[in-house]
mmCIF file of C-alpha atoms and ligand atoms in Angstrom:
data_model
loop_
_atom_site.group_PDB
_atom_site.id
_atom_site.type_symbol
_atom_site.label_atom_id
_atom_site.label_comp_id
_atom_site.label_asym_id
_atom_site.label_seq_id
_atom_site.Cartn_x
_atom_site.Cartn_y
_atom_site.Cartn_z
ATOM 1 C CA UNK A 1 8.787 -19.825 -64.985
ATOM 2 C CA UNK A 2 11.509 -19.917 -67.529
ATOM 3 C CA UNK A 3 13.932 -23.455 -67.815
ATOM 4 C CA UNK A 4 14.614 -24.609 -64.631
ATOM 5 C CA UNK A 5 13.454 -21.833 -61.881
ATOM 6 C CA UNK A 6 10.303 -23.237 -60.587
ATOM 7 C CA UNK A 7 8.035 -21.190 -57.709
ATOM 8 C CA UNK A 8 5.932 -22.784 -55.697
ATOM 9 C CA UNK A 9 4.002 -20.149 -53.228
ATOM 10 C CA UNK A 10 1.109 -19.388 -50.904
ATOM 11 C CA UNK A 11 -1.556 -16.886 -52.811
ATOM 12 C CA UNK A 12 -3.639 -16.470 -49.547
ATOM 13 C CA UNK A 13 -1.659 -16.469 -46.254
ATOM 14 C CA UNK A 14 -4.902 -15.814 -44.400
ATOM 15 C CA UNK A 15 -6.589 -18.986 -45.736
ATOM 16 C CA UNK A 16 -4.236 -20.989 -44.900
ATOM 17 C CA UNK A 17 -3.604 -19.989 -41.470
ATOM 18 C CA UNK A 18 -7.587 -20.236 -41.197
ATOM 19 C CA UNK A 19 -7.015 -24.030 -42.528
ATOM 20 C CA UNK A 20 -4.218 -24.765 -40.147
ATOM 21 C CA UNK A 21 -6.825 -23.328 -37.237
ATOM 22 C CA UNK A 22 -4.815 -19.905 -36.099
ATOM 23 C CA UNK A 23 -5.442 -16.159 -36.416
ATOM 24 C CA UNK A 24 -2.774 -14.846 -38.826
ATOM 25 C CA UNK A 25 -1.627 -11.532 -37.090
ATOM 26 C CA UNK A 26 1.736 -10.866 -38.932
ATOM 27 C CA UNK A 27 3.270 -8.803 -35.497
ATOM 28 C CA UNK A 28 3.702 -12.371 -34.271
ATOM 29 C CA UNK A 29 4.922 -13.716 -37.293
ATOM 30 C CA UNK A 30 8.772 -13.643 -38.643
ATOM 31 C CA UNK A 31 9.795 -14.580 -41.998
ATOM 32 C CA UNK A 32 12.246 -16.778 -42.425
ATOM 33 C CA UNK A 33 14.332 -16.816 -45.695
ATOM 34 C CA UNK A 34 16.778 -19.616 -45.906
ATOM 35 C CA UNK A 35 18.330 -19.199 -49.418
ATOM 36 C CA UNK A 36 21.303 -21.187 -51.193
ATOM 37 C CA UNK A 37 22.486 -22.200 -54.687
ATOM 38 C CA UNK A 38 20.093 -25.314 -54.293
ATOM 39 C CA UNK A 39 16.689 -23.436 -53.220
ATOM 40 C CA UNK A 40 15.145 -20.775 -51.762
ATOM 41 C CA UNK A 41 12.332 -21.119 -48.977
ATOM 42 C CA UNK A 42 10.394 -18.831 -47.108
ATOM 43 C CA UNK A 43 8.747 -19.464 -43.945
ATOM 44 C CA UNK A 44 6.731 -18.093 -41.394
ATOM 45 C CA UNK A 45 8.393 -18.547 -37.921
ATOM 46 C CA UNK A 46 5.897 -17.594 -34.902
ATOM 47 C CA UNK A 47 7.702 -15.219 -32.190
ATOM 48 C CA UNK A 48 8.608 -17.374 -29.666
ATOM 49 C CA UNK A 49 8.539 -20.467 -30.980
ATOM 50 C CA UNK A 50 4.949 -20.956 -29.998
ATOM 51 C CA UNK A 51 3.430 -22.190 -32.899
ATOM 52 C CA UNK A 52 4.966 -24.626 -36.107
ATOM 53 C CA UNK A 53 6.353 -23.231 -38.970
ATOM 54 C CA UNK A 54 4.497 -22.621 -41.955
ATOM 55 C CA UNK A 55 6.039 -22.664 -45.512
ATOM 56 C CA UNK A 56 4.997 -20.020 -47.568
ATOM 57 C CA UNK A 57 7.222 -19.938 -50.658
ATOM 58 C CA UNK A 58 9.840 -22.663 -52.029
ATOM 59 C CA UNK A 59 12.070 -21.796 -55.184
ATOM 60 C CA UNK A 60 14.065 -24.011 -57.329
ATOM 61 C CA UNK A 61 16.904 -22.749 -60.422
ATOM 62 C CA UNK A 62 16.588 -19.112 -58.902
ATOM 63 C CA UNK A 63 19.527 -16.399 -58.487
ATOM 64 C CA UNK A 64 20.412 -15.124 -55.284
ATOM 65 C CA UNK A 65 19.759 -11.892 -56.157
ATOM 66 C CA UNK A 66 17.648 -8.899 -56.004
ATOM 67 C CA UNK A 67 15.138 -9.775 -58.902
ATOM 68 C CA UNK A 68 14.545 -12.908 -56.929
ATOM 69 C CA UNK A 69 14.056 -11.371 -53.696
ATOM 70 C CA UNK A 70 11.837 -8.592 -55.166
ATOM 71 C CA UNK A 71 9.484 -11.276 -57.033
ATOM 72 C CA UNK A 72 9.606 -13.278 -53.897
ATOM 73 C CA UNK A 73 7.941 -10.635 -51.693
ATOM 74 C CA UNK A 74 5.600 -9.797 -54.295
ATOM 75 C CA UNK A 75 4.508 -13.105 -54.984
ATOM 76 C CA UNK A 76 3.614 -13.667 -50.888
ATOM 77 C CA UNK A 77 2.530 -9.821 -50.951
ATOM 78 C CA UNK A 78 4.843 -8.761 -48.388
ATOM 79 C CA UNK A 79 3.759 -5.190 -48.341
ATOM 80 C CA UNK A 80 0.427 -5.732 -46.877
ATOM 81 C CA UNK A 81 1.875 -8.361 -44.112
ATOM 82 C CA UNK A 82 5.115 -6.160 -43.194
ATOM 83 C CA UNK A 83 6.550 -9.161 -40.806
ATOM 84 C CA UNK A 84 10.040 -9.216 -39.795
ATOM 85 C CA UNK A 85 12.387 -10.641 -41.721
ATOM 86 C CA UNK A 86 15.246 -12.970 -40.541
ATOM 87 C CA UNK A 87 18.328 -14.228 -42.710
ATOM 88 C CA UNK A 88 21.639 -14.509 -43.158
ATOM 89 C CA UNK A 89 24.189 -11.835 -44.255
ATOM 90 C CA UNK A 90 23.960 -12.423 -47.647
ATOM 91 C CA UNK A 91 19.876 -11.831 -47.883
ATOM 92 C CA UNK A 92 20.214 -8.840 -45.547
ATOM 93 C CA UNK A 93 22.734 -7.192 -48.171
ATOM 94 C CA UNK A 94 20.190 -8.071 -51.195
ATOM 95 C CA UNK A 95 17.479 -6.889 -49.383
ATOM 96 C CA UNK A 96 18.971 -3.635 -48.248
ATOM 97 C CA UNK A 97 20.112 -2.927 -51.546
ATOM 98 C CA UNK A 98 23.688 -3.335 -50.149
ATOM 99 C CA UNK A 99 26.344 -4.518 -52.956
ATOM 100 C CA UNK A 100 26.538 -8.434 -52.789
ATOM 101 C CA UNK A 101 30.466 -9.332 -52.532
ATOM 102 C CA UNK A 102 33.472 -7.590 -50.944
ATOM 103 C CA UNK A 103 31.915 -3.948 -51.003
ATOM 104 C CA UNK A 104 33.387 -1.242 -49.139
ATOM 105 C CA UNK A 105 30.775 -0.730 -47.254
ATOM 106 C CA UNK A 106 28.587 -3.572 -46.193
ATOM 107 C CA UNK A 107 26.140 -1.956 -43.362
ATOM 108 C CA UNK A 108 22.957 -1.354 -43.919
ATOM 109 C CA UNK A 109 22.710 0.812 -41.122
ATOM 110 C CA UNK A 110 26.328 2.626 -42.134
ATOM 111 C CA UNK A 111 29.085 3.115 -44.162
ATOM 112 C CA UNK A 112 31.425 1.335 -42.028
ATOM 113 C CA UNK A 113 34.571 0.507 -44.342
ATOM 114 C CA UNK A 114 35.706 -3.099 -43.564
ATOM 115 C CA UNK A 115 38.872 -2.844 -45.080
ATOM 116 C CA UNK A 116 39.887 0.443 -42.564
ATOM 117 C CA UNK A 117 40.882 -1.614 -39.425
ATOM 118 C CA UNK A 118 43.126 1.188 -38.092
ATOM 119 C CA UNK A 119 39.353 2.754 -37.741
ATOM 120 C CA UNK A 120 37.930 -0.538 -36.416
ATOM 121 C CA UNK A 121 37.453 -0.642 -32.160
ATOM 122 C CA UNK A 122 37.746 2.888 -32.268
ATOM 123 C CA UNK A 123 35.156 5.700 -31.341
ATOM 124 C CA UNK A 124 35.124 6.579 -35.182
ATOM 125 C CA UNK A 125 32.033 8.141 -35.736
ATOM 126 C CA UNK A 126 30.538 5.704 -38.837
ATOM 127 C CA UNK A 127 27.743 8.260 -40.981
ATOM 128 C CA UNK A 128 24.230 7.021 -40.410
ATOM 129 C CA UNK A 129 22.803 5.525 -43.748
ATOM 130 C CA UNK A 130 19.621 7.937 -43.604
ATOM 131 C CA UNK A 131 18.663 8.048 -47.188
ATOM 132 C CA UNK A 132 19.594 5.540 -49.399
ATOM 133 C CA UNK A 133 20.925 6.609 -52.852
ATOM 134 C CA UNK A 134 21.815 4.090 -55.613
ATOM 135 C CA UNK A 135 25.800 4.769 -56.450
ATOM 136 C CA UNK A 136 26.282 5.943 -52.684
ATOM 137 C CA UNK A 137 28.366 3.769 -50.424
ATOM 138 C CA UNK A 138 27.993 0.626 -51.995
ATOM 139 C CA UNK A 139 23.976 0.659 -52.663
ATOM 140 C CA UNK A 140 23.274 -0.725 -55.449
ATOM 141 C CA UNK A 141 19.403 -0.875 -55.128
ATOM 142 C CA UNK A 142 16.924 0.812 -53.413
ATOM 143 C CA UNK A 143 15.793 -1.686 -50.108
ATOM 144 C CA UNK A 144 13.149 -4.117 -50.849
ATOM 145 C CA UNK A 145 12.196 -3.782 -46.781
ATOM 146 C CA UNK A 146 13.153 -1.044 -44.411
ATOM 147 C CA UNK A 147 15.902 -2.007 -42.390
ATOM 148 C CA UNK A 148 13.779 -1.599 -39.159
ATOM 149 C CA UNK A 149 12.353 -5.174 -40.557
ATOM 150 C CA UNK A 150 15.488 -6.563 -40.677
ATOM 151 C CA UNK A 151 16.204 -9.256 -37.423
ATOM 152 C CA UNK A 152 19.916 -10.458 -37.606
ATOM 153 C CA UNK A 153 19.521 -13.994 -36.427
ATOM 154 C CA UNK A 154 21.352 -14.865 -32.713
ATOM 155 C CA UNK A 155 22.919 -18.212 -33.790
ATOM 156 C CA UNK A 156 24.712 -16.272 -37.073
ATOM 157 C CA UNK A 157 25.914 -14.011 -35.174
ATOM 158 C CA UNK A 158 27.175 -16.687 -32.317
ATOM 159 C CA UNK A 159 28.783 -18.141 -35.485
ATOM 160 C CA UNK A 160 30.476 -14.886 -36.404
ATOM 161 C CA UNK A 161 32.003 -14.542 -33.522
ATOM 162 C CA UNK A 162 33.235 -17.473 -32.592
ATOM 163 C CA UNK A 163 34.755 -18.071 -36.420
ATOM 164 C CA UNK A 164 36.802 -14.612 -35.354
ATOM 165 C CA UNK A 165 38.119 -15.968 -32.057
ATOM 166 C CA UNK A 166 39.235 -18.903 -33.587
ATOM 167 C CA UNK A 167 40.968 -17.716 -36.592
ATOM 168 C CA UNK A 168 42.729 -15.077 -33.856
ATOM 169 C CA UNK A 169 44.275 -18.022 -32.505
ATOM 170 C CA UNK A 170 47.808 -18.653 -33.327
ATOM 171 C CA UNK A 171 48.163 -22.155 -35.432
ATOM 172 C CA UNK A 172 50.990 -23.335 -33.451
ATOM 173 C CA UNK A 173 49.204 -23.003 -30.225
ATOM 174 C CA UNK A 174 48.538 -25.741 -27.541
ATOM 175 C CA UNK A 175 44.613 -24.180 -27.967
ATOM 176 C CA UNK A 176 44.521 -24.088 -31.183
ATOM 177 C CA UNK A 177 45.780 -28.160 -31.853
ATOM 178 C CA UNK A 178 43.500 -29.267 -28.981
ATOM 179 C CA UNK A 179 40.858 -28.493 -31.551
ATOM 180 C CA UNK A 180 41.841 -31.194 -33.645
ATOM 181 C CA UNK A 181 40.921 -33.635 -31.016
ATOM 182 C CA UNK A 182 37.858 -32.272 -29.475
ATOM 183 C CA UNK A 183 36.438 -32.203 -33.200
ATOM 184 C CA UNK A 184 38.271 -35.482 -34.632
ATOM 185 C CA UNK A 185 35.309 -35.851 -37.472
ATOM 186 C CA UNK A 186 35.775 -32.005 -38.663
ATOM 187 C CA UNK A 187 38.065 -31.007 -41.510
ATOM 188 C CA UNK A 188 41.662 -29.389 -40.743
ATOM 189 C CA UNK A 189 40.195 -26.543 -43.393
ATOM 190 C CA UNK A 190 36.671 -26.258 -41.272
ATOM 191 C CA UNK A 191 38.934 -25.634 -37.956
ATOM 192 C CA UNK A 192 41.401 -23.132 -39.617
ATOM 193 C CA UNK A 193 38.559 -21.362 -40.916
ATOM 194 C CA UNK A 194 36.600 -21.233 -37.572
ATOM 195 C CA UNK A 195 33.731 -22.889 -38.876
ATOM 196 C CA UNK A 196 31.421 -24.797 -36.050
ATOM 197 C CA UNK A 197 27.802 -24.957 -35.847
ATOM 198 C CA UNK A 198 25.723 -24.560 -32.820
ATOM 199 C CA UNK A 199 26.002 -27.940 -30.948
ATOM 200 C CA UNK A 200 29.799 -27.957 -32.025
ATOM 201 C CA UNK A 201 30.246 -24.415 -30.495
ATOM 202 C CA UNK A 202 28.246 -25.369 -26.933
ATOM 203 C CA UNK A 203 30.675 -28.441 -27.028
ATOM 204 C CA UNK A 204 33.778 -26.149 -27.090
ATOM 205 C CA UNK A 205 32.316 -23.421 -24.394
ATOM 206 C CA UNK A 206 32.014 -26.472 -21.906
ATOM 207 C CA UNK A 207 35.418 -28.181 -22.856
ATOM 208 C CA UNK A 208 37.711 -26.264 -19.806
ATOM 209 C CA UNK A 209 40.605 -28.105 -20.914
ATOM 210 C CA UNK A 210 40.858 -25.938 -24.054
ATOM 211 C CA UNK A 211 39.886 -22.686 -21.890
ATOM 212 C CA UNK A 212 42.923 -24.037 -19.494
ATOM 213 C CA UNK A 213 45.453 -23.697 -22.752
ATOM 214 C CA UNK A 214 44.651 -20.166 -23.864
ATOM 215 C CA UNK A 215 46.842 -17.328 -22.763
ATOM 216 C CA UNK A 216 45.414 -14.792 -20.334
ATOM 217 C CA UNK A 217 44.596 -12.179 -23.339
ATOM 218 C CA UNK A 218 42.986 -14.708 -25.035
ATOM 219 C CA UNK A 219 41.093 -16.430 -22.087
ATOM 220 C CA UNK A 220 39.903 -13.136 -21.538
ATOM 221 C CA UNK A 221 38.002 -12.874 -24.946
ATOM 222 C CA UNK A 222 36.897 -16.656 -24.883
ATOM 223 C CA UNK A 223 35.607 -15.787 -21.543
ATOM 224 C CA UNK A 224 34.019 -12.660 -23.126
ATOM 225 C CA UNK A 225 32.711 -14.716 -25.731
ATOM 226 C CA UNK A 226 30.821 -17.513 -23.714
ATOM 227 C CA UNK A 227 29.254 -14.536 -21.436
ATOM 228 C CA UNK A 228 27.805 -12.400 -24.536
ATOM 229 C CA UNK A 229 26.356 -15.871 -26.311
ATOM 230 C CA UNK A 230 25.021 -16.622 -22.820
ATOM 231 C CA UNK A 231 23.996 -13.065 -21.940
ATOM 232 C CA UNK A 232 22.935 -11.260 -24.639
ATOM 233 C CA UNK A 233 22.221 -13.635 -28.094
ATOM 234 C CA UNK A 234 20.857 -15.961 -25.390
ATOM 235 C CA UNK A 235 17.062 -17.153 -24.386
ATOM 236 C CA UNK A 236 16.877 -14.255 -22.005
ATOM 237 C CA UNK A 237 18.958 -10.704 -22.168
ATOM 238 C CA UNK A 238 20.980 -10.102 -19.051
ATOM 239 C CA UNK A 239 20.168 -6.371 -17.403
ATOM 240 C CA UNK A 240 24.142 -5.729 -17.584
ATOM 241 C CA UNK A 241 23.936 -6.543 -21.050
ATOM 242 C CA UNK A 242 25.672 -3.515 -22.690
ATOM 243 C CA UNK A 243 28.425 -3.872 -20.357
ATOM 244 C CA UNK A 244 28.901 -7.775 -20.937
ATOM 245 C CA UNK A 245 29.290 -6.538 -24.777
ATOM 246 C CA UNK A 246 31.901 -3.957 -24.181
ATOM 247 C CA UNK A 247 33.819 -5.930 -22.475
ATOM 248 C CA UNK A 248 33.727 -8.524 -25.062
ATOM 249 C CA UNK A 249 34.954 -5.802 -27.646
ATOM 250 C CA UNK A 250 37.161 -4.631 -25.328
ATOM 251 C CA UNK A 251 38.870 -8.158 -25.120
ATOM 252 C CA UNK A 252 38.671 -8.708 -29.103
ATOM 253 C CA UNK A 253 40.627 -5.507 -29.202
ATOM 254 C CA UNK A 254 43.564 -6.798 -27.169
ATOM 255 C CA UNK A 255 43.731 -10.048 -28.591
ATOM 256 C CA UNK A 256 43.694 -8.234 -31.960
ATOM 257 C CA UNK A 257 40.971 -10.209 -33.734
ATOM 258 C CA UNK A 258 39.467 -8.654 -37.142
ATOM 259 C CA UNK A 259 36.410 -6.974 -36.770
ATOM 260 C CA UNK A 260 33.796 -9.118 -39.099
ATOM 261 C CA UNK A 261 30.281 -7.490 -40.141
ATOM 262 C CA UNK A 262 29.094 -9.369 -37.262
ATOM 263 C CA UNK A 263 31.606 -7.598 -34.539
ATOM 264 C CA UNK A 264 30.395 -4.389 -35.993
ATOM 265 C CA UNK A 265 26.636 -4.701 -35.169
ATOM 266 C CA UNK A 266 27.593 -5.168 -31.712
ATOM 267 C CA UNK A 267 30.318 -2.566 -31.684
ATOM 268 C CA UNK A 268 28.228 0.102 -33.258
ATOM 269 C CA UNK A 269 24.369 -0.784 -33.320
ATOM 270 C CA UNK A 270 23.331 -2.337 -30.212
ATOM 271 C CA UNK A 271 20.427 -0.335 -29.802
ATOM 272 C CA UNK A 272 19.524 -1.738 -33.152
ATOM 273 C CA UNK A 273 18.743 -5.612 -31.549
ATOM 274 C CA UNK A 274 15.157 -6.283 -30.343
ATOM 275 C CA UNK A 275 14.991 -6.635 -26.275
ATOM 276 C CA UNK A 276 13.144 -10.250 -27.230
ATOM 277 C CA UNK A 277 16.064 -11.407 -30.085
ATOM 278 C CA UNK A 278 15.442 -14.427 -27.951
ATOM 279 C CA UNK A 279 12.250 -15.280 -29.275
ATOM 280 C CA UNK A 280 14.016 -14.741 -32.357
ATOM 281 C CA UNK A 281 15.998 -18.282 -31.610
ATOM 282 C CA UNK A 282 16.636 -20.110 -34.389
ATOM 283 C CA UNK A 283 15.289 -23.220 -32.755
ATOM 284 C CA UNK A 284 12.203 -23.670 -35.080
ATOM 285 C CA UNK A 285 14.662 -22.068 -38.333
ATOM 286 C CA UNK A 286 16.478 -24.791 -37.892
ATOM 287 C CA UNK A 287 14.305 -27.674 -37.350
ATOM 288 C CA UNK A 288 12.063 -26.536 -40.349
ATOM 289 C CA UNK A 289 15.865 -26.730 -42.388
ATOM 290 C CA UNK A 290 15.730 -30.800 -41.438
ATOM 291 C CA UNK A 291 12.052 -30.931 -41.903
ATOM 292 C CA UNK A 292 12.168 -30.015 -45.009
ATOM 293 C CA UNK A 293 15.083 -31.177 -46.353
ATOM 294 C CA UNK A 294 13.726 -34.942 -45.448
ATOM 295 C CA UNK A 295 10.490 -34.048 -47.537
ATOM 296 C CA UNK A 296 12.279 -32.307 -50.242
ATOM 297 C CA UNK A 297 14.172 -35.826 -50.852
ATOM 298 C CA UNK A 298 11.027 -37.028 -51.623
ATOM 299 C CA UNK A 299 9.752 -34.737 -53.814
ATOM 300 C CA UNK A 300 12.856 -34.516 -55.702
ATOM 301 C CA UNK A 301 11.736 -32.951 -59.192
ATOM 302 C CA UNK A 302 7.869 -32.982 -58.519
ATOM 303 C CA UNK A 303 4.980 -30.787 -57.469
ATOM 304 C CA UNK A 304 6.527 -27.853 -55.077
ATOM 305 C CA UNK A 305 3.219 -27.139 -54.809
ATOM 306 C CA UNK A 306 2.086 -30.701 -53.087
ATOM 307 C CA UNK A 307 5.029 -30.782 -51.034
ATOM 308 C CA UNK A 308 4.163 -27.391 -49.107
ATOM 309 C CA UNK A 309 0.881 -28.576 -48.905
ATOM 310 C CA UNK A 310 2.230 -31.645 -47.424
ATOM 311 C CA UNK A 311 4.271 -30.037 -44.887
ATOM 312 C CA UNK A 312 1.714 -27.970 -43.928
ATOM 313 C CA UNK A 313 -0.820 -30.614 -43.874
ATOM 314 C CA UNK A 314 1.314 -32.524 -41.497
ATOM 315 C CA UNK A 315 1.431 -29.495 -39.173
ATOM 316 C CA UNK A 316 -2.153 -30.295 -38.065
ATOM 317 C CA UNK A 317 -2.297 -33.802 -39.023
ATOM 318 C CA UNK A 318 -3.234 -34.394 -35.719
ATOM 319 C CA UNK A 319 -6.323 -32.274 -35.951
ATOM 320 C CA UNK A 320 -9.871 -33.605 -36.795
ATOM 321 C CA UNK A 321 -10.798 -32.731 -40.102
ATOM 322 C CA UNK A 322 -7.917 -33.733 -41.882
ATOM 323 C CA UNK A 323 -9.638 -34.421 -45.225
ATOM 324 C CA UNK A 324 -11.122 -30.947 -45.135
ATOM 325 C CA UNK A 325 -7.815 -29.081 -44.472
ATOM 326 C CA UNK A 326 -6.106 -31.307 -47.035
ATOM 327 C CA UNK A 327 -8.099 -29.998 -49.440
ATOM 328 C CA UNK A 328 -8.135 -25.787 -48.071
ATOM 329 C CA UNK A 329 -4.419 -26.513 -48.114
ATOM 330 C CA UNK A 330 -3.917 -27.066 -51.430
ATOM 331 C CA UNK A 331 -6.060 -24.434 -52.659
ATOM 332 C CA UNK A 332 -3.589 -22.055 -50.954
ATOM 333 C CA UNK A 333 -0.435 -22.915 -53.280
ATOM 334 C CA UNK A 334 0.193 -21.919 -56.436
ATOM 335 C CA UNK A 335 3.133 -22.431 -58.796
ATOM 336 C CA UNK A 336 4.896 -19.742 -60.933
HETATM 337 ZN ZN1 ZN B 1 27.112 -0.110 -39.384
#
């Protein structure tokens, strides 16, 4: 490709899930798109965590935008596989057609304003995004995938919602300072924003000392909170699940925190999350994200192509005919 964007990608997902000794059947198959400034990588994540990971496409010098989304799936030929996709916000709005940014309306399902929050909590009746038309609340392309492919990860939208309750908080509050000292290595700008990862997040649900300081409208919602991420984004959905949600907009409503993108999917489109987003976990996401990122220090500025071959290779390293697969492996790659 042109200056610095480099592709590196699989040209025959079939032969290399025959090399790595497993039926490719893309209804048990998500794809995973993990995109930044740095890279963009694309892999297959099996549904429930089952299987390893397999890297299918790994991008250097790109855009995050809609040109490289649209030569992405092309280049893996994503119309004849169809499998779900899983990202973050930003990849869902891109591949939705959505406007990238501070649009006015950023559902794809839609045309929820965010900037109305008189409307926000309230039965307002949001109009459906049946048919979308370029120009028309905030679409800006035509979708790349229909939306019914679209999986919003769990652990994002744990992330969402705990970044709200936080930032709800008031500054001055015995809660809100405790923070300080139950996270001494993060950054007084990481805590105001309400930024915590995963582990950081289970470490606060269990700390009752900081549940103990919260008010009772606030207690309430962190209570809320901790039941939906338990509940309902958890390994296994609750049968009360609906109600476990309402009650944790209910709660957001009286404490007065903004409703993010986030809030809204489980405000408005509940019905829209799979009964197994379990087995959507980001377990194997995530451990793919350190996987690679160890390999990719090694390959710093060489062959994209060897180093998917690589980690692929050392999925079934442990297999007999390594030599063989080595080889079927890197027949599977190409580079753009
Ligand atoms: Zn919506």
């Amino acid at each position: 490709m042109d200056g610095t964007k480099r592709i590196a990608y699989c040209n025959d997902i079939d032969g290399l899930f025959f090399a790595l000794g497993y039926p490719h059947i893309p209804s048990e198959w998500r794809l995973f798109i993990d995109s930044s400034t740095q890279s963009l990588k694309g892999v297959l994540l099996h549904i429930g965590n089952e299987q390893p990971s397999v890297p299918i496409v790994y991008g250097t010098g790109l855009k995050e935008d809609f040109d490289t989304m649209k030569l992405i799936l092309e280049l893996v030929n994503y119309e004849l596989h169809a499998w779900s996709i899983c990202c973050g916000l930003k990849v869902v709005a891109i591949l939705t057609g959505v406007k990238q940014g501070f649009s006015k309306h950023q559902c794809f399902m839609c045309n929820w304003e965010g900037r109305k929050r008189e409307l926000h909590y309230t039965d307002h009746k949001w109009k459906s995004r049946v048919i979308y038309q370029i120009g028309v609340d905030s679409i800006d392309h035509l979708p790349l995938v229909p939306a019914s492919k679209i999986i919003l990860l769990p652990l994002h939208i744990e992330l969402g919602l705990v970044k709200n309750f936080i930032r709800a908080l008031p500054k001055d509050s015995d809660a809100f300072k405790s923070l300080k000292s139950i996270f001494p290595k993060l950054t007084a700008a990481k805590i105001d924003a309400g930024v915590f990862n995963g582990p950081q997040i289970r470490k606060l649900t269990e700390n009752s000392a900081f549940s103990g300081m919260l008010t009772p409208v606030e207690r309430r919602a962190w209570d809320a909170t901790k039941k939906v991420i338990e509940d309902f984004l958890g390994n296994k959905r609750a049968d009360n699940y609906q109600n476990v949600v309402s009650e944790m907009i209910a709660a957001y409503k009286e404490m007065k925190v903004n409703m993010s993108l986030k809030i809204h999917f489980l405000h408005n489109h509940l019905d829209y999350f799979p009964k197994n987003l379990g087995d959507f976990s980001d377990e194997h996401g995530e451990r793919f994200h350190q996987d690679i990122a160890t390999i990719e220090q090694r390959y710093k500025g060489k062959s994209s192509c060897n180093m998917l071959s690589e980690y692929c290779w050392s999925i079934c390293r442990d297999t007999t005919q390594e030599q063989h697969k080595r080889r079927c492996l890197r027949s599977t790659f190409s580079n753009v």
